[in-house]
Short mmCIF file of C-alpha atoms in Angstrom, two decimals:
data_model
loop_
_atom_site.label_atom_id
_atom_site.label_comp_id
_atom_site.label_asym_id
_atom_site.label_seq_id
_atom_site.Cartn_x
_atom_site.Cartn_y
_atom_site.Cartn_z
CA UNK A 3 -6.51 -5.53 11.86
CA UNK A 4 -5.61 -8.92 11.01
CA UNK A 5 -2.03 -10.00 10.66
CA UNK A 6 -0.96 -10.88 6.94
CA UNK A 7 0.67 -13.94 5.40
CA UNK A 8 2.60 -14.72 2.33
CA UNK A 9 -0.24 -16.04 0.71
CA UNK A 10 -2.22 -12.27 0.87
CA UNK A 11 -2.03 -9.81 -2.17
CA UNK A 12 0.43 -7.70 -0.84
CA UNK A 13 3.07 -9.97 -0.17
CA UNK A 14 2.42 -11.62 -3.17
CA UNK A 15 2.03 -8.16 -5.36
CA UNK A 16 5.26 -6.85 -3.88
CA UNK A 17 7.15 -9.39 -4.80
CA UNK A 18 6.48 -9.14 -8.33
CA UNK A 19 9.00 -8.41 -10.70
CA UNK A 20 10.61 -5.13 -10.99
CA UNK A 21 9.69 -2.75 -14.06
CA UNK A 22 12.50 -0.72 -16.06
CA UNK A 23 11.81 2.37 -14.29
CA UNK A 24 11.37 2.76 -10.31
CA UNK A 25 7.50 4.47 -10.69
CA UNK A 26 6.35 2.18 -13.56
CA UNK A 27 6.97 -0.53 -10.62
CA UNK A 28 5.42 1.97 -7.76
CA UNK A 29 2.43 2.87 -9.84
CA UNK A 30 1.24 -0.85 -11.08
CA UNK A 31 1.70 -2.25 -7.44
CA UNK A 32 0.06 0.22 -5.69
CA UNK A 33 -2.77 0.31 -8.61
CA UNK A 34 -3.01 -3.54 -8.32
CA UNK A 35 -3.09 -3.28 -4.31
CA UNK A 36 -5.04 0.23 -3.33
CA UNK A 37 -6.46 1.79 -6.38
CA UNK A 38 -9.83 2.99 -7.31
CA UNK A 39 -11.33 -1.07 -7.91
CA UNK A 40 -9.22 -2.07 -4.79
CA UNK A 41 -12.45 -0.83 -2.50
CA UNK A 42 -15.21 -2.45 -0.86
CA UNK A 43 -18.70 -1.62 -0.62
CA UNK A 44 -18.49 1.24 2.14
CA UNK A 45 -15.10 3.07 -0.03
CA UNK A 46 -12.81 0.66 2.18
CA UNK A 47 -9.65 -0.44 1.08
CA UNK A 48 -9.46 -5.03 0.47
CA UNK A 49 -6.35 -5.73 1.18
CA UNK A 50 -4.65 -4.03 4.74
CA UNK A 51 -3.19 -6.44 7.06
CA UNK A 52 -0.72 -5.95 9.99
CA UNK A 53 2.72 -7.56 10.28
CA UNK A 54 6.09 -7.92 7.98
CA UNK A 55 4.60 -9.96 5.51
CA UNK A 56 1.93 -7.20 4.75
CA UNK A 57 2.21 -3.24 5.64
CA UNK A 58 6.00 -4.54 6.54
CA UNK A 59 6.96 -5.47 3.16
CA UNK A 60 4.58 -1.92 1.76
CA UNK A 61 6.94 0.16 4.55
CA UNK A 62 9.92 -1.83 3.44
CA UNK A 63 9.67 -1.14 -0.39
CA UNK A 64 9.13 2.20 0.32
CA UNK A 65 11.93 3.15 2.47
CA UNK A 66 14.51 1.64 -0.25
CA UNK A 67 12.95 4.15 -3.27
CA UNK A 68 15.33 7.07 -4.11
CA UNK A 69 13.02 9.80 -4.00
CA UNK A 70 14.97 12.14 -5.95
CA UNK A 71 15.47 10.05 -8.67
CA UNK A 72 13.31 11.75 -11.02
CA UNK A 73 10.01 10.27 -9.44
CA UNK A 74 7.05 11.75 -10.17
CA UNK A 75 6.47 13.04 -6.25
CA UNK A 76 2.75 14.31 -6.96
CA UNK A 77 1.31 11.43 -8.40
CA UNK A 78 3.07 9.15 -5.92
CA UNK A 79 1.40 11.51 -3.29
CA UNK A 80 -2.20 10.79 -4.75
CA UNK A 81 -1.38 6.90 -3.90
CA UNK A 82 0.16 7.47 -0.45
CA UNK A 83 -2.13 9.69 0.68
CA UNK A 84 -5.25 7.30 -0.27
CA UNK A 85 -3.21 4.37 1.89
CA UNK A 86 -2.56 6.88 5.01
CA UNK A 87 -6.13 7.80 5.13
CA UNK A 88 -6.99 3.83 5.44
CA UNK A 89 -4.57 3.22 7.43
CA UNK A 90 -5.74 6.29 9.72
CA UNK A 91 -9.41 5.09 9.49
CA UNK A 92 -8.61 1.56 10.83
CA UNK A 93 -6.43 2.97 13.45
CA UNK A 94 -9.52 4.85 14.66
CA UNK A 95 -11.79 2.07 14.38
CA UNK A 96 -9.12 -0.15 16.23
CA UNK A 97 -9.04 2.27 19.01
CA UNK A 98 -12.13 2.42 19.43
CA UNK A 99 -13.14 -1.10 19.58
CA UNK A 100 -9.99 -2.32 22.19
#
């Protein structure tokens, strides 16, 4: 997996500004960064790269949300669970190929 930059989508998506309410800014950057039109040809996910500027900031953002602040915990599951089984797949692959 290549390492990312500030230039790639999901430095520049997460640095976006913040909506009113902590999932309205959850659900449009991880819509704009993994959703359904985020995926290749063979169902893989565009925009994964290594490094803080990239899953970094993603781990980052997501370490500072207060769970229990009335966030909608089974829709944000849907997203994380699509990015943990890309990230699982190209841990696999990368395993493979070393």
């Amino acid at each position: 997996m290549p390492n990312g930059s500030v230039k790639d989508k999901i430095y520049v998506v997460m640095h976006i500004q913040e909506g009113d309410m902590l999932f309205e800014t959850f659900n449009k950057r991880f819509d704009m960064l993994f959703g359904q039109d985020c995926h290749n040809s063979d169902g893989r996910l565009h925009h994964i790269y290594q490094g803080k500027n990239d899953m970094g900031v993603i781990c980052a953002y997501l370490n500072k949300i207060d769970w229990n602040c009335n966030f909608p915990l089974d829709l944000a599951k849907i997203k994380l669970l699509r990015l943990k089984t890309e990230l699982t797949h190209l841990r696999y692959v990368f395993t493979i190929y070393q």
